[in-house]
XYZ file of C-alpha atoms in Angstrom:
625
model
C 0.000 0.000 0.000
C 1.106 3.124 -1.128
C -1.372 5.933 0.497
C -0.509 9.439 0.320
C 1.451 11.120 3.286
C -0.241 14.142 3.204
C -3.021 13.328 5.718
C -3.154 14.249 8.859
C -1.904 12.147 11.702
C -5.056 11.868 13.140
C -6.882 10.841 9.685
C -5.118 7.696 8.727
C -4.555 4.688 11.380
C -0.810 4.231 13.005
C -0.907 0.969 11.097
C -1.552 2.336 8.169
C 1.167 4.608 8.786
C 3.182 1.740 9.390
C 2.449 -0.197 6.275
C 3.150 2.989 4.077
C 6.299 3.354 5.185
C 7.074 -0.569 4.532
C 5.584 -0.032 0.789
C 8.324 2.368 0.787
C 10.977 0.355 1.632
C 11.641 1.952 4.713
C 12.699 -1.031 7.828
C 9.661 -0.349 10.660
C 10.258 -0.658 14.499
C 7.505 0.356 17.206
C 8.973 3.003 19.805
C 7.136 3.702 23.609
C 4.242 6.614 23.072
C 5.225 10.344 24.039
C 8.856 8.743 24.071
C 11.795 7.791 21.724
C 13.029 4.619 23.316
C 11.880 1.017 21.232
C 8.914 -0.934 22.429
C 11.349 -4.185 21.947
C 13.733 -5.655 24.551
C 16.014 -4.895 21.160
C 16.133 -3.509 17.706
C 19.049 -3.862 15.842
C 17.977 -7.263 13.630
C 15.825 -5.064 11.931
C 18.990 -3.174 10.903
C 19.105 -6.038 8.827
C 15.610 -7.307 8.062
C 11.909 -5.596 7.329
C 9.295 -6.542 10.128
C 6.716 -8.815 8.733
C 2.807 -7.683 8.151
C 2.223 -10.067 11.277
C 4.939 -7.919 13.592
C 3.108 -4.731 11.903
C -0.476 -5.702 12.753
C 1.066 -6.971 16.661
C 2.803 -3.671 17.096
C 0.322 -1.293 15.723
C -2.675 -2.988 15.600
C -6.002 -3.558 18.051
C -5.732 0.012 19.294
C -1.989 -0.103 19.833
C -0.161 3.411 21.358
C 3.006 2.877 19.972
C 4.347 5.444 17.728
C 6.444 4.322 14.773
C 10.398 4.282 13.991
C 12.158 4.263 10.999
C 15.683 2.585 10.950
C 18.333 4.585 8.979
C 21.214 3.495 6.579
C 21.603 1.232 4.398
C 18.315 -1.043 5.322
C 16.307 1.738 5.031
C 18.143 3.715 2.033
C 17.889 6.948 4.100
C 19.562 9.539 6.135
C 18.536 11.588 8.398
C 19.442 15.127 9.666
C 18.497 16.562 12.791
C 17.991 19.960 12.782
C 17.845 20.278 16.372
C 16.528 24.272 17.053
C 16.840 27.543 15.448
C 20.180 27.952 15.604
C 20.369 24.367 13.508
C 17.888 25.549 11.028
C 19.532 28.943 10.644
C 23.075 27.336 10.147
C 21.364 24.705 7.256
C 19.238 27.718 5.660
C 22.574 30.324 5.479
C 24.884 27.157 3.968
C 22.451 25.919 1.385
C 21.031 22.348 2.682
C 18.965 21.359 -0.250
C 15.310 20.732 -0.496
C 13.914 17.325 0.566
C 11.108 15.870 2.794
C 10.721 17.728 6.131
C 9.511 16.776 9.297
C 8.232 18.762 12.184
C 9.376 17.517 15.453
C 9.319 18.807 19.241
C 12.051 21.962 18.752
C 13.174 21.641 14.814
C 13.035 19.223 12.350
C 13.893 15.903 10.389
C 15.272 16.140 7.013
C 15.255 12.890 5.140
C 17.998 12.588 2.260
C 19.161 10.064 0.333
C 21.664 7.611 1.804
C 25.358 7.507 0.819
C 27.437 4.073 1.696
C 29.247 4.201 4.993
C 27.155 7.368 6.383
C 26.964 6.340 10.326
C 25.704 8.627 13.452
C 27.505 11.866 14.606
C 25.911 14.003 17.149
C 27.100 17.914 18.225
C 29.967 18.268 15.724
C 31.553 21.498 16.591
C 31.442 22.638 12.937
C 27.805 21.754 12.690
C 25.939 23.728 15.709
C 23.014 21.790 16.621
C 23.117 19.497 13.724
C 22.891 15.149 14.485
C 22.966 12.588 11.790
C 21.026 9.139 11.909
C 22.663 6.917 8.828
C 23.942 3.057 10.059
C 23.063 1.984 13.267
C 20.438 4.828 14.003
C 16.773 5.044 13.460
C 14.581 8.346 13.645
C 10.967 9.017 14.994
C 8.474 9.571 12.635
C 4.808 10.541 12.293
C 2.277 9.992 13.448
C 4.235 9.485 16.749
C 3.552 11.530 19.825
C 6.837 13.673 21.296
C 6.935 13.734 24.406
C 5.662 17.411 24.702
C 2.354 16.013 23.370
C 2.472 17.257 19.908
C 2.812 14.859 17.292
C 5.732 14.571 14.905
C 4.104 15.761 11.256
C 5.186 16.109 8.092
C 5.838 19.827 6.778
C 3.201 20.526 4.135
C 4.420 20.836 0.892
C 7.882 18.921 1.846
C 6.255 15.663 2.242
C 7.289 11.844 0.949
C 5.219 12.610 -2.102
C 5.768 15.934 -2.724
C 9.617 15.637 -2.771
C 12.329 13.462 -3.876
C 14.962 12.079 -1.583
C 18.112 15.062 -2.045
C 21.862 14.224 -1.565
C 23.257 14.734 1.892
C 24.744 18.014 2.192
C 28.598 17.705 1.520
C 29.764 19.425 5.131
C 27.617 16.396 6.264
C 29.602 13.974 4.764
C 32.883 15.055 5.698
C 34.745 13.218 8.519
C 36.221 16.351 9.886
C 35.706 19.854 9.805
C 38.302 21.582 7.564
C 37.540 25.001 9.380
C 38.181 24.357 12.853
C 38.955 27.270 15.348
C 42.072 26.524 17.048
C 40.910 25.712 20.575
C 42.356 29.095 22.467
C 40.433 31.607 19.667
C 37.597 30.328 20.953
C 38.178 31.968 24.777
C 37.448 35.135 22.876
C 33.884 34.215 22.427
C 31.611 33.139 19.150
C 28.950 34.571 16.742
C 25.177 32.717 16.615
C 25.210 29.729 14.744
C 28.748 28.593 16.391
C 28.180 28.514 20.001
C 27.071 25.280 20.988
C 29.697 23.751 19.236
C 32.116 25.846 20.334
C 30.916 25.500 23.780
C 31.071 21.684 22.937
C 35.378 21.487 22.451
C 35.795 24.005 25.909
C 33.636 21.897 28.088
C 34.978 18.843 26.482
C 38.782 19.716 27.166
C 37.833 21.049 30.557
C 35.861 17.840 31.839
C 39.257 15.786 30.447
C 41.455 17.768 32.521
C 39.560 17.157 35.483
C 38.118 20.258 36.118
C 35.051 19.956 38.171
C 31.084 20.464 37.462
C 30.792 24.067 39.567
C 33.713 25.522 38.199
C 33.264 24.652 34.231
C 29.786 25.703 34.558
C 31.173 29.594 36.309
C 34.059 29.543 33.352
C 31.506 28.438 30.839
C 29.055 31.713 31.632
C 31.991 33.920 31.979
C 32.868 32.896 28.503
C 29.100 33.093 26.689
C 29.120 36.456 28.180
C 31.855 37.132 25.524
C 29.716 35.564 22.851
C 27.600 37.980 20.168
C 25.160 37.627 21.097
C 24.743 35.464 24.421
C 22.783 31.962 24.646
C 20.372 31.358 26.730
C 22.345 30.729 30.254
C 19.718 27.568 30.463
C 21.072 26.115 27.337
C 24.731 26.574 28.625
C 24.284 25.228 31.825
C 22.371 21.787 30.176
C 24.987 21.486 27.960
C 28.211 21.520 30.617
C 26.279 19.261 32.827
C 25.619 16.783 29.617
C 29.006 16.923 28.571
C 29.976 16.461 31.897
C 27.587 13.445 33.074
C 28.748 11.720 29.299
C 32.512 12.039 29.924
C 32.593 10.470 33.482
C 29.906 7.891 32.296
C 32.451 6.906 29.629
C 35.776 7.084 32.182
C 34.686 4.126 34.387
C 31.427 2.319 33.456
C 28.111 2.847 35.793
C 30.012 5.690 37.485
C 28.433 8.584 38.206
C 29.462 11.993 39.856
C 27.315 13.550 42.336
C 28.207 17.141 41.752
C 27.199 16.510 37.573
C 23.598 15.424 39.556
C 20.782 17.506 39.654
C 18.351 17.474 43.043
C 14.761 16.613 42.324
C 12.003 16.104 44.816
C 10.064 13.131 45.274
C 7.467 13.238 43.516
C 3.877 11.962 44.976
C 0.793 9.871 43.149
C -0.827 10.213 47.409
C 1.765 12.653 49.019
C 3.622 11.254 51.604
C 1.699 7.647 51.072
C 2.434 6.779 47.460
C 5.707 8.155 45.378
C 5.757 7.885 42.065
C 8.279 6.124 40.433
C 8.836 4.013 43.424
C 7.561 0.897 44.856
C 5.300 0.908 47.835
C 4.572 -2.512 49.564
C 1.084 -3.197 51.247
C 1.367 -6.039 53.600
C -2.091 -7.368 55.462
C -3.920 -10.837 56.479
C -6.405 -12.019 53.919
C -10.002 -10.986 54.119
C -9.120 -6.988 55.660
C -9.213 -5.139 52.327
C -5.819 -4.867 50.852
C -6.931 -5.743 47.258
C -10.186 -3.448 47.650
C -7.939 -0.438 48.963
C -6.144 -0.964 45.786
C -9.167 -0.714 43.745
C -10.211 2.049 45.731
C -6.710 4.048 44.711
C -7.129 2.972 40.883
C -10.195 4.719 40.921
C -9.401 7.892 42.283
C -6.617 7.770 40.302
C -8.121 7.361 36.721
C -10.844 9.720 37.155
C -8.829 12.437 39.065
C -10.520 12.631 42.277
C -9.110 13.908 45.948
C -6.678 11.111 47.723
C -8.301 9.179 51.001
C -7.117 12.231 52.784
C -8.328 14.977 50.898
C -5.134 15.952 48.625
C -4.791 16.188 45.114
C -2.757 12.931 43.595
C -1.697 11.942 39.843
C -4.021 10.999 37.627
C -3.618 8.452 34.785
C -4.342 5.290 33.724
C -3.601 2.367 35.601
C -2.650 -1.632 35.022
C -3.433 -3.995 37.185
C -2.079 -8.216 37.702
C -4.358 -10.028 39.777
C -4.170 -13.533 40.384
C -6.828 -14.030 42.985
C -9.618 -12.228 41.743
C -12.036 -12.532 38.669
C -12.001 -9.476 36.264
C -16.007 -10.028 35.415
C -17.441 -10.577 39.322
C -15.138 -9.313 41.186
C -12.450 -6.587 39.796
C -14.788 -4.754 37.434
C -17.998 -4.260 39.763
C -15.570 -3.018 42.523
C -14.170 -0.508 40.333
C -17.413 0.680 39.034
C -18.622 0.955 42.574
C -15.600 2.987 43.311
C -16.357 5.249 40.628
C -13.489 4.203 38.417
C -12.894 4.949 34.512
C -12.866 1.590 33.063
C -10.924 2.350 29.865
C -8.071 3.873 31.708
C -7.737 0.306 33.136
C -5.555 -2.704 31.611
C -5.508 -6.207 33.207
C -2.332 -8.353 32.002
C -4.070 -11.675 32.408
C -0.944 -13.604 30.183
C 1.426 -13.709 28.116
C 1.102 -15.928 24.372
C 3.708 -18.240 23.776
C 5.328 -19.224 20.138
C 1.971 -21.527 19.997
C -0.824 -18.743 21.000
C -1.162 -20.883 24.704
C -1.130 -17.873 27.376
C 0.728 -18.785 30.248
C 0.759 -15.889 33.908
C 3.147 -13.005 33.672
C 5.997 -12.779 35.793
C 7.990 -9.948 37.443
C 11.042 -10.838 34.411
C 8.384 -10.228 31.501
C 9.582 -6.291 32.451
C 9.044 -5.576 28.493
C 5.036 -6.772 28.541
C 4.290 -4.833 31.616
C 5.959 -1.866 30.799
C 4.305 -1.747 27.214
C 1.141 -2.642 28.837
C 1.317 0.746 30.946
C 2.075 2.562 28.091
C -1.034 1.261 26.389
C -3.344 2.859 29.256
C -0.270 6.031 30.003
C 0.029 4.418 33.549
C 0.578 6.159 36.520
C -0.562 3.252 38.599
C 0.623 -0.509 38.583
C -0.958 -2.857 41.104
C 0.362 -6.411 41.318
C -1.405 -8.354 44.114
C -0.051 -10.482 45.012
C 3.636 -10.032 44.376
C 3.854 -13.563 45.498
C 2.339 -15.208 42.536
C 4.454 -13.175 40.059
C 7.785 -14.075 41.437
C 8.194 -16.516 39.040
C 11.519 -18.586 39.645
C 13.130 -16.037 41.930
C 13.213 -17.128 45.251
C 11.245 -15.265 47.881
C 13.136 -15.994 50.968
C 16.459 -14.980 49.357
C 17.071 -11.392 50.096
C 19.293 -11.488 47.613
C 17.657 -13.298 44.582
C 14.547 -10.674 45.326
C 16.643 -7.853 45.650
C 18.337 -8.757 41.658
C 14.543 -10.365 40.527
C 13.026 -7.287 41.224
C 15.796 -4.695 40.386
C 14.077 -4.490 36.115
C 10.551 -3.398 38.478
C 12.449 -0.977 40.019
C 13.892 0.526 37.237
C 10.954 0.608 34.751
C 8.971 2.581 37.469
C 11.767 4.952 38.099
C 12.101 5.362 34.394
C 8.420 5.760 33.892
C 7.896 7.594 37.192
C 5.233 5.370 37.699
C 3.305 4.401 41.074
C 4.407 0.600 41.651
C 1.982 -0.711 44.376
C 2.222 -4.526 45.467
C 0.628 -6.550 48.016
C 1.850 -9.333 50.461
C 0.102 -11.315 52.737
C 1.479 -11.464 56.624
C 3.487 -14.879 57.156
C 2.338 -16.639 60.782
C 5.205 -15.261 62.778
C 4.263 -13.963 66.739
C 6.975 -11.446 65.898
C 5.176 -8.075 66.827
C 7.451 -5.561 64.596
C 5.931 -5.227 61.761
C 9.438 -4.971 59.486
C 9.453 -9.024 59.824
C 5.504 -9.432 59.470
C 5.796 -9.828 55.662
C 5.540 -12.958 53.493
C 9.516 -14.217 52.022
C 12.199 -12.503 53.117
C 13.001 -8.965 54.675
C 14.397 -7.803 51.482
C 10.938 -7.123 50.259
C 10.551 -4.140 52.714
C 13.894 -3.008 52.418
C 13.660 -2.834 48.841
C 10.245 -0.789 48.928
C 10.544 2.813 49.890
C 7.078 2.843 51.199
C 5.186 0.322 53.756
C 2.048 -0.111 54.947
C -0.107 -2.312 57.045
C -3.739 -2.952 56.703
C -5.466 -4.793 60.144
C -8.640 -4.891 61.613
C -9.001 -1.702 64.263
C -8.386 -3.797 67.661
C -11.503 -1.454 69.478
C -13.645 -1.740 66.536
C -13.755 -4.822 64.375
C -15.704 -3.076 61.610
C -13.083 -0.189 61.125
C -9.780 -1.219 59.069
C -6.903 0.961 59.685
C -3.791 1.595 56.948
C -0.576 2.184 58.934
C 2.550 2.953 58.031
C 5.605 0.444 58.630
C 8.633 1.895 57.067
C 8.852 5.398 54.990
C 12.215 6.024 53.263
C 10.809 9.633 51.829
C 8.985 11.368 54.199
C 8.132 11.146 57.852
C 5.727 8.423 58.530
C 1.742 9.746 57.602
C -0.609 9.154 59.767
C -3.105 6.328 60.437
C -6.081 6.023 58.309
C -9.313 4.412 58.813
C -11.840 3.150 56.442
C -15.080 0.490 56.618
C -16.211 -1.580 53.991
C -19.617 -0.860 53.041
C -22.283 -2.321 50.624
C -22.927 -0.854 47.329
C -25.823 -3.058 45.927
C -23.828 -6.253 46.760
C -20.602 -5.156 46.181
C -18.151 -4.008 48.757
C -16.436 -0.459 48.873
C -14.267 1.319 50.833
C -15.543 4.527 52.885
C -12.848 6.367 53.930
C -13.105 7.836 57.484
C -10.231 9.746 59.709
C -7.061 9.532 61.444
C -6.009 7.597 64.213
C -3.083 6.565 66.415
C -2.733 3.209 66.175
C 0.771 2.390 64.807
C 1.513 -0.680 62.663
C 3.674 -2.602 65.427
C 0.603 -2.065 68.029
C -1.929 -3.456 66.067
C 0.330 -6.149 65.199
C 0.892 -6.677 68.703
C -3.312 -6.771 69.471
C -4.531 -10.309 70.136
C -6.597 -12.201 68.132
C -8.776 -14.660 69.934
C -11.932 -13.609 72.291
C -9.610 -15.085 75.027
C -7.101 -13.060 74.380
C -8.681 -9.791 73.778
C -10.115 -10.044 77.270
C -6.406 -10.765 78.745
C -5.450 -7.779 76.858
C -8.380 -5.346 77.847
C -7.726 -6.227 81.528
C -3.864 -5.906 81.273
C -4.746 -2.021 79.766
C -7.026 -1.509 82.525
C -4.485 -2.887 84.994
C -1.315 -0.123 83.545
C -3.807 2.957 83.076
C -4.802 1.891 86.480
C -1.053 1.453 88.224
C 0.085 4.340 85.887
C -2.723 6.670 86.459
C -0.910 8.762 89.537
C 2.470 8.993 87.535
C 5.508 6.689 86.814
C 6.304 3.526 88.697
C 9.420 1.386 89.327
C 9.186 -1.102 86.160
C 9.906 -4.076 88.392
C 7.469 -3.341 90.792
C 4.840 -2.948 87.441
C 6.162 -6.123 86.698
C 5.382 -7.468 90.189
C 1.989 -6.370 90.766
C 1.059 -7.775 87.075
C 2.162 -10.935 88.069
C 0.415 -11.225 91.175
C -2.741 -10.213 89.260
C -2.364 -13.254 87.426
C -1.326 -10.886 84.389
C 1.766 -12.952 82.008
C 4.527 -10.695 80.890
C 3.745 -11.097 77.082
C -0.049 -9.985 77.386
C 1.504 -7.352 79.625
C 4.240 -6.030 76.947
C 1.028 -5.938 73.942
C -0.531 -3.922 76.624
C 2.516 -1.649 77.020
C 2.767 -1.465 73.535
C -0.737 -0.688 72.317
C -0.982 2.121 75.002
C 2.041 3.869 73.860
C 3.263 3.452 77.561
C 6.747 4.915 78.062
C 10.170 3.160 79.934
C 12.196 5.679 81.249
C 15.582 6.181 83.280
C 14.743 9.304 84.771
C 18.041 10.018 86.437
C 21.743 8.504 86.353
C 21.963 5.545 88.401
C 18.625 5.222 88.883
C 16.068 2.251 87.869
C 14.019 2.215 85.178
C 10.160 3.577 85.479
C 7.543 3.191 83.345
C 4.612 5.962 82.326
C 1.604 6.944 80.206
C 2.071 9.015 77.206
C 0.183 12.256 77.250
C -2.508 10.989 75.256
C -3.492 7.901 77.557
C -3.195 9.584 80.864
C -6.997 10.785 80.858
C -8.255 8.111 79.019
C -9.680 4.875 79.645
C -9.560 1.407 77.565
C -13.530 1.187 77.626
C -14.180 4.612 75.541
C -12.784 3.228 72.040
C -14.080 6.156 70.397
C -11.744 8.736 72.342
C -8.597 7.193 70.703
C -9.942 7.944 67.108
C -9.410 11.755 66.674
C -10.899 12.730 62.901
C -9.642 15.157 60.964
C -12.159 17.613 59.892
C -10.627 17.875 56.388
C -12.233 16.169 53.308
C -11.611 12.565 53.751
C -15.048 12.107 52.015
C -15.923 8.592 50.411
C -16.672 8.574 46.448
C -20.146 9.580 46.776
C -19.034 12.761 47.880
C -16.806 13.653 45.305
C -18.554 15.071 42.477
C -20.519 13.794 39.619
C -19.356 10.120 38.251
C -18.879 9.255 34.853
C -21.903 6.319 33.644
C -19.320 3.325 32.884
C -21.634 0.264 32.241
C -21.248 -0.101 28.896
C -17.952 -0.219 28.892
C -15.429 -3.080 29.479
C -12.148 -3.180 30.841
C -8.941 -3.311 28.625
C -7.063 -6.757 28.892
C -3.899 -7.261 27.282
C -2.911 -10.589 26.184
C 0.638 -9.648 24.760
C 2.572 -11.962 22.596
C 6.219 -12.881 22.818
């Protein structure tokens, strides 16, 4: 198929696009939406070969996202020059680049010329300011694509496939060296426009070799653009040292990187100071209190937009979701639409094809599916519950095989800046810190930044609370509670205030009617002891035992009441006392330990108007290999 170029991106199907450009001989590779890094684990055989119409229709085809890439040199009989800005264009207008197709990209443009044997890539020549070349080994974005500004990449009217033949490359383009280059001192004196960021290029580049660090080529390099006629933009000078900088050191000893060539950046939130983007947050709980439904709760507000739990603003995208233990028809989809959830900005990765269409369950090392399925729905939200059943072969209790199985996770949603959220179930250990409570090893925590725990409240066994274990990026939130209500048969979460029940105390709560009435009289025995002030810890000790009171019911007790062991002065025995907030209070009046926050931590109902999903049906992605 030959179809005429001239349309507009949005008139003519990606795969169309795609098939054009094969009709023209051109080699075809799918790249990530709004990005220019390939939607394959790797590229370069079709350096050498044409995709097939069946690769076409998998990577473009059924509503596909991907934009399109065209591989340069020889396979592809083309060439490509990036006029990278207006000092580019400027420099190729005033030294007579000749006429040929044109493409509009995010700051300049594509020019497509014919390909001469041998051309490979160059980038920043010094006698070519703001010029790159894509020949062998390279490959170009092309339209319809999306850049990641948000435009799309378009051919120039007038200059397009079929309105223009293929020109020769430009001669200065082809030469190896430039055969006007400024002896490296002239250039202290300062440039004209149109040979600045090449100049700017060689000085960096000598300075970085001779071990001169970050601060002080970025003061020389404004002292000497202040010479220039006229002055760049003291943004562009500063992006270029540090790039220069970052690629030199990068090159000197592999995986090294400088801190002083490294920018600061804050974290950045999809729930400030619950859920960072870009990082992965671990939700650990016993089956049957909510963890999965808190997750669908979170996709929700999260795809249409709406306030966090506690009232703040959060990301909003699309989000994908692996579940193993729940059905997408009865169980995922009706909890979602009770939530108030936009169904299209959900994907489910229910498998993966093999060679012989059979789909077998992802795993946490089929990186490539996941991340293309988040670019299918522009994720800002991955849910994998539970992380258990997509370890695959890496072994869980291994801190070390989890720590390298789960390192490709970690990196997609750093490079994505994507929400990771998984879920664990609590393993049967008595240990009462939560840090070891977790399914597998410790190296699950550790590796999360973020860690919560979702339990049944201990003085009200309708109220779940979501407590914080570990946080790596801010100080720890507070408690939240929520109850499960019934939305015409199917549950949902209404969100209600804060409390202070920590992770390790309700952790620490027992679990049997037995034991809850051990427990309630061991906190009425401390606030009781405690009431007029501290006490010796052994005699605390003493008087519980004679009250028939065993140390271990006692020590929950301590715990859950926040009561305090102290060594009041040097020599001295240890005392124990009530915090502030349990002096006054008393174990019976459950309700005086909840304190709710006033603020907007309104359940979905109260959000504004919802969207009428029924008729539509969530996205599931059954990638092939």
């Amino acid at each position: 198929m030959n179809r005429n170029l001239k349309q507009s991106a949005e008139g003519l199907p990606t795969l169309d696009w795609a098939r054009s450009y094969l009709s023209r001989g051109f080699s075809i590779i799918p790249v990530t939406r709004g990005t220019k890094r390939p939607a394959l684990s790797s590229w370069k055989e079709f350096q050498e070969r044409r995709a097939t119409d069946e690769e076409i229709r998998a990577w473009f085809g059924n509503g596909s996202r991907n934009g399109i890439g065209i591989v340069t040199g020889v396979i592809s009989g083309i060439a490509v020059v990036d006029l990278d800005g207006p000092e580019a264009v400027e420099f190729a207008k005033a030294h007579g680049f000749p006429p040929t197709p044109l493409v509009k990209t995010g700051k300049g443009y594509h020019a497509y010329y014919r390909y001469s044997a041998g051309v490979r890539n160059f980038q920043k020549r010094d006698d070519l300011p703001g010029i790159d070349l894509r020949g062998d080994g390279g490959y170009v974005v092309a339209p319809p694509s999306v850049h990641a500004s948000g435009n799309r990449y378009q051919w120039v009217e007038g200059k397009g496939l079929d309105d223009l033949p293929l020109a020769e490359l430009p001669s200065m383009i082809l030469a190896q060296r430039p055969q006007d280059k400024t002896p490296l001192r002239d250039l202290y004196k300062g440039v004209l426009k149109g040979s600045r960021n090449g100049s700017l290029t060689r000085l960096v580049g000598s300075w970085v070799a001779d071990g001169v660090p970050v601060d002080e080529c970025l003061r020389m390099a404004q002292l000497w653009n202040s010479q220039n006629e006229p002055p760049d933009d003291i943004g562009n000078v500063e992006r270029t040292v540090r790039s220069i900088f970052e690629k030199h050191h990068s090159k000197t000893v592999s995986g090294l990187v400088r801190l002083d060539s490294v920018q600061p950046e804050k974290v950045q939130w999809l729930w400030h100071s619950y859920i960072p983007l870009g990082k992965i947050t671990l939700i650990d709980g016993d089956p049957g209190n909510g963890k999965s439904l808190f997750a669908i709760d979170l996709i929700a507000r999260v795809t249409k937009g709406l306030p966090m739990p506690d009232g703040s603003t959060g990301a909003s995208g699309g989000a994908v979701i692996l579940a193993l233990e729940d059905g997408l028809a009865d169980t995922i989809v009706p909890r979602l639409e009770a939530a108030g959830g936009d169904k299209s900005q959900v994907a489910a990765l229910q498998g993966i094809a093999d060679a012989k269409g059979n789909l077998r369950l992802p795993t946490i090392s089929d990186i490539d599916h996941i991340a293309r399925a988040c670019d299918e729905v522009q994720a800002r939200l991955l849910v994998i519950d539970p992380l258990m059943a997509y370890m695959g072969d890496v072994n869980s209790w291994k801190d070390q095989d989890i720590r390298q199985g789960l390192a490709p996770l970690v990196r997609m949603a750093e490079e994505k800046n994507d929400a990771v959220l998984v879920i664990r179930h609590l393993n049967k250990s008595s240990a009462s810190h939560s840090v070891y409570r977790g399914g597998g090893s410790i190296g699950f925590i550790g590796l999360a930044r973020m860690g919560f725990l979702i339990a049944k409240d201990p003085d009200n066994e309708d109220k779940r609370i979501v407590a914080g274990i570990k946080c790596n990026l801010a100080p720890l939130p507070p408690s939240l509670t929520y109850v499960i209500e019934n939305h015409d048969g199917v549950p949902k979460i209404a969100w209600g205030g804060a409390c202070n029940h920590t992770a390790d105390a309700l952790l620490a709560a027992p679990q049997t009617p037995e034991e809850r009435s051990a427990f309630d009289e061991a906190k009425d025995f401390l606030l009781e002891t405690l009431s007029a002030g501290s006490v010796n810890a052994n005699e605390v000790l003493r008087q519980a035992k004679r009250a028939g009171i065993s140390g271990r019911t006692l020590m929950r007790a301590k715990k859950a009441l926040a009561v305090r062991s102290e060594k009041p002065e040097f020599g001295g025995g240890w005392v124990w006392r009530l915090s502030a907030e349990e002096c006054q209070e008393s174990p019976k009046d459950a309700n005086k330990y909840i304190w709710h926050s006033s603020a907007n931590l309104a359940s979905f109902a109260e959000s504004g108007p919802q969207k009428d999903n029924k008729s539509e049906v969530i996205n599931v992605l059954e990638v092939k290999e």
